[in-house]
Short mmCIF file of N, CA and C in Angstrom, two decimals:
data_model
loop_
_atom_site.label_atom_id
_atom_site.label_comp_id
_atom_site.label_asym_id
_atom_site.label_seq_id
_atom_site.Cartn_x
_atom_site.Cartn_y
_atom_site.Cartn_z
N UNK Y 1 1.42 37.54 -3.79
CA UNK Y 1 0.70 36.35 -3.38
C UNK Y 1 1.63 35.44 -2.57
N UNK Y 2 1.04 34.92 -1.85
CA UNK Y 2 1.97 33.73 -1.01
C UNK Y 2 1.87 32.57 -1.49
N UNK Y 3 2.94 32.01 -1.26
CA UNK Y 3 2.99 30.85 -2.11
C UNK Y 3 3.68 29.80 -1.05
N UNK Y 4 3.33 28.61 -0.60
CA UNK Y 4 3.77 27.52 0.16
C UNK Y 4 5.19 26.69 -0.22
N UNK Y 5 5.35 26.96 -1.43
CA UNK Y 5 6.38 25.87 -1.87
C UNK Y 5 7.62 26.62 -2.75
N UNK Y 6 8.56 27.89 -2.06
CA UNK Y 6 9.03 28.78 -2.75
C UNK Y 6 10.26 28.05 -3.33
N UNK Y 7 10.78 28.94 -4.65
CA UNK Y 7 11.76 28.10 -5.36
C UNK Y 7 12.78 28.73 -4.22
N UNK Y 8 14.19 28.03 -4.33
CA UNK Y 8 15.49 28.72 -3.89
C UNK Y 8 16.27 27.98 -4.54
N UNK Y 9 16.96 28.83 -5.03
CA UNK Y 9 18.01 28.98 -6.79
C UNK Y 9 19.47 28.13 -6.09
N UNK Y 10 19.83 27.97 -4.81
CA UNK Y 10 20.78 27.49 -4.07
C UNK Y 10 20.54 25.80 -3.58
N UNK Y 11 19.75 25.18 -3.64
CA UNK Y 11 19.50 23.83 -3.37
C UNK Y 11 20.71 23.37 -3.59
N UNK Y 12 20.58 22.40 -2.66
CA UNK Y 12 21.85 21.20 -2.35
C UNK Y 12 21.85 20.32 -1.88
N UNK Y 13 20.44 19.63 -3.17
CA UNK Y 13 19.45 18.40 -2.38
C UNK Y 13 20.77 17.23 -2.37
N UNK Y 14 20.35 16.12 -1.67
CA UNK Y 14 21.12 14.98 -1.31
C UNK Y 14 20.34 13.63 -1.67
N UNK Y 15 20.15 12.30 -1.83
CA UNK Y 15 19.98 11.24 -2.06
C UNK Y 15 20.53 10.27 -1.16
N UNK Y 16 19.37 9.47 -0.53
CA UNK Y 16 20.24 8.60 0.23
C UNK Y 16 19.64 7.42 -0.17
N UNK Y 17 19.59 5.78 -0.16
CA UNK Y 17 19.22 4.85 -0.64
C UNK Y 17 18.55 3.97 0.51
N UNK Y 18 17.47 3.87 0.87
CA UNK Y 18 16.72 3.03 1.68
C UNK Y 18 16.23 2.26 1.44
N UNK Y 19 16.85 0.96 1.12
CA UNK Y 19 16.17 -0.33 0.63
C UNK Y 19 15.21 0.34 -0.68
N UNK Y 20 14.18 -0.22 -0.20
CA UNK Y 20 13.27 -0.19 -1.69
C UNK Y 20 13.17 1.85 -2.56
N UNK Y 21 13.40 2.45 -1.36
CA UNK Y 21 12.99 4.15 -1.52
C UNK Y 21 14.19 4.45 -1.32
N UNK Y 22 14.52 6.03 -2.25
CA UNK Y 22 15.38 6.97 -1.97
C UNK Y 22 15.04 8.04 -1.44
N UNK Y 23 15.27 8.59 -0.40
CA UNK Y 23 15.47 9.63 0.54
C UNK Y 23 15.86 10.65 -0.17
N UNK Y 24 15.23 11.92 -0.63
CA UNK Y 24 15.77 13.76 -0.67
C UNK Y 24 15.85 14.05 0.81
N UNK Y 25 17.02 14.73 0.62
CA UNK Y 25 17.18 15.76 2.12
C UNK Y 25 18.06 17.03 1.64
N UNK Y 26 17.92 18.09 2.34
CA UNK Y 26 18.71 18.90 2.34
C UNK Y 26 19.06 19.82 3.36
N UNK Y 27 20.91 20.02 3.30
CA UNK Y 27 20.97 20.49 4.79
C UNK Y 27 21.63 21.83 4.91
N UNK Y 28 21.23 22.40 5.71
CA UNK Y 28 21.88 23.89 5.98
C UNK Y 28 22.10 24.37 7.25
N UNK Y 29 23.28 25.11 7.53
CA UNK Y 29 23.65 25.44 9.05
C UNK Y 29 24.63 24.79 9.31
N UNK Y 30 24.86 25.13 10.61
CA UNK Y 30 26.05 24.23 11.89
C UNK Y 30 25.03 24.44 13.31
N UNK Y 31 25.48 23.05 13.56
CA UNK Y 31 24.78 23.34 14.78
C UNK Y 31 24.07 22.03 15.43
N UNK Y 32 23.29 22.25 16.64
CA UNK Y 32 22.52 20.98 17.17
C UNK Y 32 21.98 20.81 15.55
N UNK Y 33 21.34 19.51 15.69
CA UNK Y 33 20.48 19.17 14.74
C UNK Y 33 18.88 19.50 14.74
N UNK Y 34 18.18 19.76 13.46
CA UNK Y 34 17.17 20.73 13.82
C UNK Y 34 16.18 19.61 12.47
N UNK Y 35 15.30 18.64 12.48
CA UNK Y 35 14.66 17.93 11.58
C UNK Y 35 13.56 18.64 10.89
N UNK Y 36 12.99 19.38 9.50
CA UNK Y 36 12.31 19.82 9.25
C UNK Y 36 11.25 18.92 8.69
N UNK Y 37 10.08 18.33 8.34
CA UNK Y 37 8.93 17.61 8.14
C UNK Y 37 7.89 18.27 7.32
N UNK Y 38 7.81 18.35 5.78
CA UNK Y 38 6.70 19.04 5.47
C UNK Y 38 5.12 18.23 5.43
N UNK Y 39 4.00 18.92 5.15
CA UNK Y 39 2.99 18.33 5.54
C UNK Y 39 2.64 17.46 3.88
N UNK Y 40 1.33 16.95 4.05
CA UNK Y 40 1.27 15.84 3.01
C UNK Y 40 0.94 16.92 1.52
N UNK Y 41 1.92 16.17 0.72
CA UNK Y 41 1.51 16.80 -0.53
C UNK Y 41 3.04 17.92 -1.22
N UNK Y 42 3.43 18.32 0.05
CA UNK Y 42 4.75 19.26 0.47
C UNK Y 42 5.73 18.90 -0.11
N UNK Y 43 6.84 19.22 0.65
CA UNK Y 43 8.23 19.51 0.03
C UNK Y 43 9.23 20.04 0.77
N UNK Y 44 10.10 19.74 0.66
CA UNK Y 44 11.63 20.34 1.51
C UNK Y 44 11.28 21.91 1.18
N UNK Y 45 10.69 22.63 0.07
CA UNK Y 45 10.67 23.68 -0.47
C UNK Y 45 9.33 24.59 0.52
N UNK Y 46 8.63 23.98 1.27
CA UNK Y 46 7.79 24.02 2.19
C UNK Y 46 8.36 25.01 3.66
N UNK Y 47 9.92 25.13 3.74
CA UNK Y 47 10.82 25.16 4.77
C UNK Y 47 11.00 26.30 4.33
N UNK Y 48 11.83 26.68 3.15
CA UNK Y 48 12.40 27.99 2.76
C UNK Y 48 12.24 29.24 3.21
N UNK Y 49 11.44 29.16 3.62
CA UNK Y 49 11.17 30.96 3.95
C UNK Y 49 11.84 31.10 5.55
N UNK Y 50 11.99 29.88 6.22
CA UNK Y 50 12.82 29.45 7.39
C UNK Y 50 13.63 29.16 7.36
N UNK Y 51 14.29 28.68 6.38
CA UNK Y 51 15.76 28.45 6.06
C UNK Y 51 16.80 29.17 7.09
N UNK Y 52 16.80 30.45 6.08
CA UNK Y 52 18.24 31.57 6.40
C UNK Y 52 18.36 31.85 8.43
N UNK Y 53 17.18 31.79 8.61
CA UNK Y 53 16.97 32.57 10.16
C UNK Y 53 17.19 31.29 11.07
N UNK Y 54 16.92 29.90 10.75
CA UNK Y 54 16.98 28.79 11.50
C UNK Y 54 18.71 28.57 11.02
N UNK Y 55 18.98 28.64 10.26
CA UNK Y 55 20.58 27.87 9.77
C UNK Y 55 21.49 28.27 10.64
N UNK Y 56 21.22 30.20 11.40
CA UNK Y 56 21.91 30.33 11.83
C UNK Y 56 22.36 30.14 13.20
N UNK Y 57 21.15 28.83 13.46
CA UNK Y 57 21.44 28.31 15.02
C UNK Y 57 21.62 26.74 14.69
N UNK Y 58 20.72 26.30 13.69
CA UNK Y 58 20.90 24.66 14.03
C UNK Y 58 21.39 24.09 12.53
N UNK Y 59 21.87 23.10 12.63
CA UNK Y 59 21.97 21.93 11.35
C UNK Y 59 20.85 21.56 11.04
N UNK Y 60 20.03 22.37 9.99
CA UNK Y 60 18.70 21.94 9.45
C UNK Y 60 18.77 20.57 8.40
N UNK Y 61 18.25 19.86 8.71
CA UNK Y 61 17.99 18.36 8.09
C UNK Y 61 16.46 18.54 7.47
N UNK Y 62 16.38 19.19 5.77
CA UNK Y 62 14.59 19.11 5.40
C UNK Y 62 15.12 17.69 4.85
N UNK Y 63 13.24 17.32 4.93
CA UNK Y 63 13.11 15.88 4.30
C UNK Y 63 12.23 16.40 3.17
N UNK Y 64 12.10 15.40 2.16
CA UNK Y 64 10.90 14.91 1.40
C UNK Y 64 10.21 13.75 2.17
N UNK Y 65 9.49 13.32 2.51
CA UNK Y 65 8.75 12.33 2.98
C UNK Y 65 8.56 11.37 1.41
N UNK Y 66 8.56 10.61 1.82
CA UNK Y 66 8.20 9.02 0.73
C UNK Y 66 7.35 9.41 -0.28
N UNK Y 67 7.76 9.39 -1.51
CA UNK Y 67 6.94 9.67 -2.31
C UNK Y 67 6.13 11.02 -2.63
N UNK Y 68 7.14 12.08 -1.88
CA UNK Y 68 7.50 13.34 -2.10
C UNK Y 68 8.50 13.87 -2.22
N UNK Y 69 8.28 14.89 -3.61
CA UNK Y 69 9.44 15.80 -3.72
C UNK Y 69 10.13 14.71 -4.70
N UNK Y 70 11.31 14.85 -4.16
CA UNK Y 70 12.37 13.92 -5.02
C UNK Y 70 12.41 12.79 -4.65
N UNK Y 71 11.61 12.27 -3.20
CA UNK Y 71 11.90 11.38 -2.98
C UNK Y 71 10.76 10.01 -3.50
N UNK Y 72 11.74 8.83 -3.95
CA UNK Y 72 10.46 7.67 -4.38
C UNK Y 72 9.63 7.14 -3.38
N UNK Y 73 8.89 6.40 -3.86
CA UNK Y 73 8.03 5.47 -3.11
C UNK Y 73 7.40 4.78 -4.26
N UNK Y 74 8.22 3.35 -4.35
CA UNK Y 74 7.69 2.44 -5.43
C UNK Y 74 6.54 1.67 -5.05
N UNK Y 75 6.06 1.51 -3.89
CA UNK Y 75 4.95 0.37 -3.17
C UNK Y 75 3.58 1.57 -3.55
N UNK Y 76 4.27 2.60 -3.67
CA UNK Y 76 3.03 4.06 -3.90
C UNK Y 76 1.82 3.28 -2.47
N UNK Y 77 2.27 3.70 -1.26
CA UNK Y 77 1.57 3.49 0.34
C UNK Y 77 2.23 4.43 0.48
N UNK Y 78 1.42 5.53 1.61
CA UNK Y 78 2.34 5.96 2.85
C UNK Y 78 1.65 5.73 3.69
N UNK Y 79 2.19 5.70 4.56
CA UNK Y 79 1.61 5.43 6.28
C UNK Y 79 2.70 6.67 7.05
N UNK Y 80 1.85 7.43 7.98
CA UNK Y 80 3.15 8.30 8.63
C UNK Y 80 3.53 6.72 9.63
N UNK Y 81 4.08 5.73 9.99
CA UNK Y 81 4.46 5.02 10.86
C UNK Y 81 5.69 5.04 9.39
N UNK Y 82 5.53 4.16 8.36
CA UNK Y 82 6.84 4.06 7.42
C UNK Y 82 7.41 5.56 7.49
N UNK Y 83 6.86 6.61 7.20
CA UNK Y 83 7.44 7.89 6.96
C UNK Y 83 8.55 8.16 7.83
N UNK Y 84 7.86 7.95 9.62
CA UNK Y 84 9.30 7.75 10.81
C UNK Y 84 10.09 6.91 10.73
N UNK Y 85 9.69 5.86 10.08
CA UNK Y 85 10.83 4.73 10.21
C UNK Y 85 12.22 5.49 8.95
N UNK Y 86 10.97 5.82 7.92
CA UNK Y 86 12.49 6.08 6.92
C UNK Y 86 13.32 7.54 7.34
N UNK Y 87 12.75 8.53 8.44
CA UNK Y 87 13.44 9.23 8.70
C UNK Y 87 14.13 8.72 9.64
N UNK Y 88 14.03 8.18 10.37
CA UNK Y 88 15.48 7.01 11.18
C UNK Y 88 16.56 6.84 10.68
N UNK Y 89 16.19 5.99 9.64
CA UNK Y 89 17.14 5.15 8.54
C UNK Y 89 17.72 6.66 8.36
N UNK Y 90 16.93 7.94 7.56
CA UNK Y 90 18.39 8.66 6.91
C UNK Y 90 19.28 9.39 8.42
N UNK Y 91 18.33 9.64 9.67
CA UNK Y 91 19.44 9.75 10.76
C UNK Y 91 20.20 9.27 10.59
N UNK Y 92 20.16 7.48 11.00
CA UNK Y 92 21.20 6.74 11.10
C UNK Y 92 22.10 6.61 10.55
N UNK Y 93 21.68 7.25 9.03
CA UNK Y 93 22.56 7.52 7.97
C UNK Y 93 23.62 8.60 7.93
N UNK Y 94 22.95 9.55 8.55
CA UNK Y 94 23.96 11.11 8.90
C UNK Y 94 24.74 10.89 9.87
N UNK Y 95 24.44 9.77 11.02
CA UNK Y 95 24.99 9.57 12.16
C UNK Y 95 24.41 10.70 13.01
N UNK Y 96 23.59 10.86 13.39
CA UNK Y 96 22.45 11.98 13.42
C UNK Y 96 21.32 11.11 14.93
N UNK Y 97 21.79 10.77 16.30
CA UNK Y 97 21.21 9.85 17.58
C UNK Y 97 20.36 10.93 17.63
N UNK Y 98 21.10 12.19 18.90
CA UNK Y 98 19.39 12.98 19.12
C UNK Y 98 19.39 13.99 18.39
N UNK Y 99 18.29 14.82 18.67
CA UNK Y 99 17.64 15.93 17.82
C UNK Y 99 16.85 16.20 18.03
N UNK Y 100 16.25 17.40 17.52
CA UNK Y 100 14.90 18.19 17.66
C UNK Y 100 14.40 18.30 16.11
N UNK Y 101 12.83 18.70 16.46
CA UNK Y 101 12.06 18.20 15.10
C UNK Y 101 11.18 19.53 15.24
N UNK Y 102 10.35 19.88 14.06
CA UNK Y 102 9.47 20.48 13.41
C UNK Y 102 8.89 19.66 12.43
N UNK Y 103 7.29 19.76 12.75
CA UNK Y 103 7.00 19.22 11.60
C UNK Y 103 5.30 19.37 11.80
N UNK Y 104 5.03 19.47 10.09
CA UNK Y 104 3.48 20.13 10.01
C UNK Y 104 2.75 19.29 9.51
N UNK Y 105 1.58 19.01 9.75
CA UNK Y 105 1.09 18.08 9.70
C UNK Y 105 1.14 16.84 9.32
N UNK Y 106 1.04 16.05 8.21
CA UNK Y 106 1.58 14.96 8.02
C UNK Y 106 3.26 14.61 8.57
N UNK Y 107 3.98 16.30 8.82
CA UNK Y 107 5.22 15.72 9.02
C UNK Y 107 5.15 15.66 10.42
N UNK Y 108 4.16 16.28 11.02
CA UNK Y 108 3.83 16.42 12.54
C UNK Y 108 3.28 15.09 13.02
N UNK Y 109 2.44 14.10 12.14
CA UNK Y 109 2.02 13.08 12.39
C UNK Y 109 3.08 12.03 12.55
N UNK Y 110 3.89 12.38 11.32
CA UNK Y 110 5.31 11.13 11.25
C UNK Y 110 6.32 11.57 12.62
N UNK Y 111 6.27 12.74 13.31
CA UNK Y 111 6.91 13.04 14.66
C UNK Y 111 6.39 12.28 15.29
N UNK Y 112 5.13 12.16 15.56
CA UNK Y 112 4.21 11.46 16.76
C UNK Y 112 4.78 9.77 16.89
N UNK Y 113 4.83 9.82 15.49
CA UNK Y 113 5.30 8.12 15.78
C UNK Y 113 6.94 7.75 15.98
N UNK Y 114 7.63 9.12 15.64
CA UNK Y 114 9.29 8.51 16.01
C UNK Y 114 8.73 8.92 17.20
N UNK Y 115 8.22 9.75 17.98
CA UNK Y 115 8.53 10.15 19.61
C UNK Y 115 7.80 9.00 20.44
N UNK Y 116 6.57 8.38 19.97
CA UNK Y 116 6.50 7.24 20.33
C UNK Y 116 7.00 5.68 20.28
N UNK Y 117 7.96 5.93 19.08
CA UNK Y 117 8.81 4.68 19.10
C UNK Y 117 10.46 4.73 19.81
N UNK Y 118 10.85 6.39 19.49
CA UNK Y 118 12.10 6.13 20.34
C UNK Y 118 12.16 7.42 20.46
N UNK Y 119 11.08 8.25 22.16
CA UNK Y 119 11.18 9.01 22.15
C UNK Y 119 12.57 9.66 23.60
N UNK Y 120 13.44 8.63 23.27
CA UNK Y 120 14.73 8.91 24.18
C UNK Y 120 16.02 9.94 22.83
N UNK Y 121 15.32 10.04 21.93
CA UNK Y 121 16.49 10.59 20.60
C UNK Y 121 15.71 11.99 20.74
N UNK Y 122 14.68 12.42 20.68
CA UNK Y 122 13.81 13.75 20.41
C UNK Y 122 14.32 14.43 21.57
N UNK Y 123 15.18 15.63 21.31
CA UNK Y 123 15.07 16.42 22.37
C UNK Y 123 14.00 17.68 22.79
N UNK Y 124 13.28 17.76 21.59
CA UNK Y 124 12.39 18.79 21.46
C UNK Y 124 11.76 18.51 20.55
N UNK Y 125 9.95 18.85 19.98
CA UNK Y 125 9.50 19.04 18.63
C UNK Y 125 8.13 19.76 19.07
N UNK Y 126 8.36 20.48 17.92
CA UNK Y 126 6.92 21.17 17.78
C UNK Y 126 6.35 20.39 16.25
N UNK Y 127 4.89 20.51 16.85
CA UNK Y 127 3.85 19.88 15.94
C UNK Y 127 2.76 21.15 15.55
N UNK Y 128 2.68 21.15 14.42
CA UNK Y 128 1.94 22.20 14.06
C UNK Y 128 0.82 21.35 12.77
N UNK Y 129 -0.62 22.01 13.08
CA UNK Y 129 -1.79 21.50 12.48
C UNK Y 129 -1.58 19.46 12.47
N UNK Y 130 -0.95 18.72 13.71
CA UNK Y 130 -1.04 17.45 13.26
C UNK Y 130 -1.91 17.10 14.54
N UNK Y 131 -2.71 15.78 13.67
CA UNK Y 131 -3.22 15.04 14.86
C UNK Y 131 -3.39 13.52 14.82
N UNK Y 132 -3.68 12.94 16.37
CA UNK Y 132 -3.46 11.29 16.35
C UNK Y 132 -4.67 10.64 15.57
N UNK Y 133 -5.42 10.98 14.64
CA UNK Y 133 -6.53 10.48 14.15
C UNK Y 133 -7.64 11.25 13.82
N UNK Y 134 -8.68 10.80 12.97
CA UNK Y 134 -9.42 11.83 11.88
C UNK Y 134 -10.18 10.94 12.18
N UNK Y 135 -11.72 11.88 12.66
CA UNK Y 135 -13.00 11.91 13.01
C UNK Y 135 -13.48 11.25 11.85
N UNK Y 136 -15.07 10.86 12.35
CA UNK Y 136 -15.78 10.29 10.97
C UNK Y 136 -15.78 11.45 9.70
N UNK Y 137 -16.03 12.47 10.49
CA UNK Y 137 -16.55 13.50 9.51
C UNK Y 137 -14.88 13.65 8.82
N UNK Y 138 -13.99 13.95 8.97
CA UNK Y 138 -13.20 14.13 8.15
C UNK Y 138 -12.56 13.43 7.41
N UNK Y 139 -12.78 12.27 7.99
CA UNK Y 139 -12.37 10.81 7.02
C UNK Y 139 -13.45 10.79 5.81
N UNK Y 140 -14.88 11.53 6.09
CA UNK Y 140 -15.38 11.28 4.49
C UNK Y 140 -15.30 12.95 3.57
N UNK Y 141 -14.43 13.69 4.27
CA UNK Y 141 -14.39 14.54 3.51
C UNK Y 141 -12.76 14.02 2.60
N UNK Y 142 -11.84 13.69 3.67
CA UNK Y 142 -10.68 13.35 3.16
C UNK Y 142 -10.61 12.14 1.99
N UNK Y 143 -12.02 11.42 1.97
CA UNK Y 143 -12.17 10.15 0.72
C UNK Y 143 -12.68 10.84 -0.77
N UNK Y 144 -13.48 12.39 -0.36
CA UNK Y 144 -13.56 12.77 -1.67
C UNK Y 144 -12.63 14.19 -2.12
N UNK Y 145 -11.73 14.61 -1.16
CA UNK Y 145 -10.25 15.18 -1.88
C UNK Y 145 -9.81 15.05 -3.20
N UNK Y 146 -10.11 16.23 -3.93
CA UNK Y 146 -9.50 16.12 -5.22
C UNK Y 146 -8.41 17.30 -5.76
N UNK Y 147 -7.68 17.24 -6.57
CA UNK Y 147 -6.96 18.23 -6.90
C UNK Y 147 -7.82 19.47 -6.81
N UNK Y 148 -8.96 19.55 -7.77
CA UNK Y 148 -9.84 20.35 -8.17
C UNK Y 148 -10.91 20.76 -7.13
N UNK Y 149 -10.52 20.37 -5.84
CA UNK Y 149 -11.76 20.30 -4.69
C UNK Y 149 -10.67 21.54 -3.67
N UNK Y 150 -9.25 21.31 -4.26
CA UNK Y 150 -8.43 22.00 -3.16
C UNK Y 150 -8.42 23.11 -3.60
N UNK Y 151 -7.87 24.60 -2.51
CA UNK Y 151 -7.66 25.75 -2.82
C UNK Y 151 -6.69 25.72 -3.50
N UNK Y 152 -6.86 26.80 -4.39
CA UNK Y 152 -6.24 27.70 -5.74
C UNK Y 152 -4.25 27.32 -4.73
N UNK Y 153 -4.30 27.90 -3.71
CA UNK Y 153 -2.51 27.73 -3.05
C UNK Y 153 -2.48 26.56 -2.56
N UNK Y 154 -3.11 25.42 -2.99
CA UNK Y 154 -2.49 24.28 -2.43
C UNK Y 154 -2.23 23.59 -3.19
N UNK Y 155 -3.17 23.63 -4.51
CA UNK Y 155 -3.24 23.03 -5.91
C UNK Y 155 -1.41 23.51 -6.38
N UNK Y 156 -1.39 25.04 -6.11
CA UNK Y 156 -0.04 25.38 -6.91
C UNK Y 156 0.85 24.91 -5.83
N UNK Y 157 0.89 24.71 -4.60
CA UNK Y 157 2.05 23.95 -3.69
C UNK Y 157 2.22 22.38 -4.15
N UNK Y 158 0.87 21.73 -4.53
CA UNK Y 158 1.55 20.25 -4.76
C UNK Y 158 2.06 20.60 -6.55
N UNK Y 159 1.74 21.44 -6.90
CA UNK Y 159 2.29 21.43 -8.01
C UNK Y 159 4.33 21.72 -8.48
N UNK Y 160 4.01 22.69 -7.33
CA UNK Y 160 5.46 23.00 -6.84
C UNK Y 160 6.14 22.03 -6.80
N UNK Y 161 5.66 21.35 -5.66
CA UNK Y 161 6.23 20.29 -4.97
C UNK Y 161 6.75 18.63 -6.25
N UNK Y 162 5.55 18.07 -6.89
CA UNK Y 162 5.47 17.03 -7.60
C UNK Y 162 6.47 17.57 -8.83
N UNK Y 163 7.81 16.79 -8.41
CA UNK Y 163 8.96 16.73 -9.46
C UNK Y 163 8.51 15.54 -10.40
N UNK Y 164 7.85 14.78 -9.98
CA UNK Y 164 7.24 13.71 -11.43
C UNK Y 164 6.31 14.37 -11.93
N UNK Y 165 5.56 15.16 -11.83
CA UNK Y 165 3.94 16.13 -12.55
C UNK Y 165 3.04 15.55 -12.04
N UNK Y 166 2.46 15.69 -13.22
CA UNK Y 166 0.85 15.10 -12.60
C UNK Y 166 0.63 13.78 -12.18
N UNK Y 167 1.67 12.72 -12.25
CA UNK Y 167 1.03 11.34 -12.06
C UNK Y 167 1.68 10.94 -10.56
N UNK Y 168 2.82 12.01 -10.02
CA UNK Y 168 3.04 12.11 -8.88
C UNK Y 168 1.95 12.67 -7.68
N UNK Y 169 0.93 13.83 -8.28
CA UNK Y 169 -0.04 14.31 -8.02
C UNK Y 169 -1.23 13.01 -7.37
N UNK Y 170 -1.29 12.55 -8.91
CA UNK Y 170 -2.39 11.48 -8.92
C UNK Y 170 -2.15 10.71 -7.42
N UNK Y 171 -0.98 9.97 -7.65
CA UNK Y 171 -0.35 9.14 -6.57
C UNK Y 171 -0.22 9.41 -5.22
N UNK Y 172 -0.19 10.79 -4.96
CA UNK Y 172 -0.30 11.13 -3.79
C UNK Y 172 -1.75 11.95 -3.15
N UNK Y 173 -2.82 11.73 -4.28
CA UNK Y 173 -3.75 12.23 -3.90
C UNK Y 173 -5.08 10.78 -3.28
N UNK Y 174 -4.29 9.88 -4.54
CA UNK Y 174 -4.97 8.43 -3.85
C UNK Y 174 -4.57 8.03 -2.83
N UNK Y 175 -3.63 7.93 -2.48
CA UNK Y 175 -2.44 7.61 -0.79
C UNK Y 175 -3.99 8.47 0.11
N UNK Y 176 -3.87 9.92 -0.46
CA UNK Y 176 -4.50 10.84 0.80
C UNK Y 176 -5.99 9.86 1.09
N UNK Y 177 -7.00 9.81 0.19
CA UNK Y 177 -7.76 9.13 -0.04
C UNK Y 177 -7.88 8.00 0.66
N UNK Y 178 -6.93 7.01 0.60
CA UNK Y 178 -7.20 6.14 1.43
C UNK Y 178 -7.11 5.90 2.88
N UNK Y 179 -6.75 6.75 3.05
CA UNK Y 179 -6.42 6.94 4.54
C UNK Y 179 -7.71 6.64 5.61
N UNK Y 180 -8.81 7.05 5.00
CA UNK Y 180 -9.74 7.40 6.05
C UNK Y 180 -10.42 5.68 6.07
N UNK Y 181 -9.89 4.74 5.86
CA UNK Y 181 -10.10 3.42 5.93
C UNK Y 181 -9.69 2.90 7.16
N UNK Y 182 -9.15 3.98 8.09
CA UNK Y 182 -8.74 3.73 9.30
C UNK Y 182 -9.22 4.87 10.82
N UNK Y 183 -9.06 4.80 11.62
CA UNK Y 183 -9.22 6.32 12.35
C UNK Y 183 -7.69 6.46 13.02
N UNK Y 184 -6.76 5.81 12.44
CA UNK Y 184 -5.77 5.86 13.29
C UNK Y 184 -4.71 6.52 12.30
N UNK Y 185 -3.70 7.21 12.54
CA UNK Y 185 -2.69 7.85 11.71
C UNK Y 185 -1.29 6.72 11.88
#
């Protein structure tokens, strides 16, 4: 069976401190810098199966996004606009100016907004399944999203993923939820 969110027994997650949130990242390779972005619900663990074959060209930088994975989010909001800002902050933190990005949907959405806020640092990114805004129709499918509404492999990816359990679940399933209070990402 395939599974979205594979373990790897080698992790060498990192912590960085961003004002109110702490940042997971983890890095592998030498090389240009290469930003990985998982989609909403995800995980640095989202990457793995890309790991070994990407390391051996670039300095892979995975994130947790806010209030994924390991990483907090005490205001419990995401917005992909905060999501780019706090991947800035941990650049700025690596000392990390340009770079190239990957990133899948939600992490593809949080690309859209660093390349529109400072798209002189991006030397490249691919966006995969993201987009600038959600139709009526999917904004009322996305308001009744439930654990129990999702497929059997996505249920076990946020499960993967949610290092707090279920109330990390909860928290990031209301975030999803509210979203469609807007048409804008």
């Amino acid at each position: 069976m395939t599974t979205y969110a594979p373990n790897k027994n080698s992790v060498q997650g990192k912590r960085v401190n961003l004002g109110n949130i702490d940042i997971h990242y983890e890095e592998f390779g030498d090389g240009k810098p290469l930003i990985l972005l998982h989609g909403f619900g995800g995980c640095t663990q989202n990457w793995y199966p890309f790991v070994d074959a990407l390391a051996q060209h670039y300095r892979l930088i995975l994130v947790d996004l806010r209030g994924h994975g390991y990483s907090t989010n005490p205001d419990n909001l995401f917005t992909h606009k905060a999501a780019a800002q706090d991947v800035f902050q941990l650049l700025h933190h690596l000392e990390i100016h340009s770079f190239s990005a990957m990133g899948m949907s939600s992490g593809g959405m949080t690309l859209l907004h660093m390349a529109t806020s400072q798209p002189e640092r991006i030397e490249a990114m691919v966006l995969i399944s993201a987009t600038t805004h959600f139709p009526a129709q999917a904004r009322a499918i996305m308001r009744n999203a439930s654990l129990a509404t999702m497929p059997r492999a996505v249920q076990e990816m946020y499960r993967a993923c949610a290092t707090r359990g279920d109330e990390q679940i909860q928290q990031l399933i209301a975030q999803f939820n509210a979203w469609p209070t807007t048409t804008r990402i």
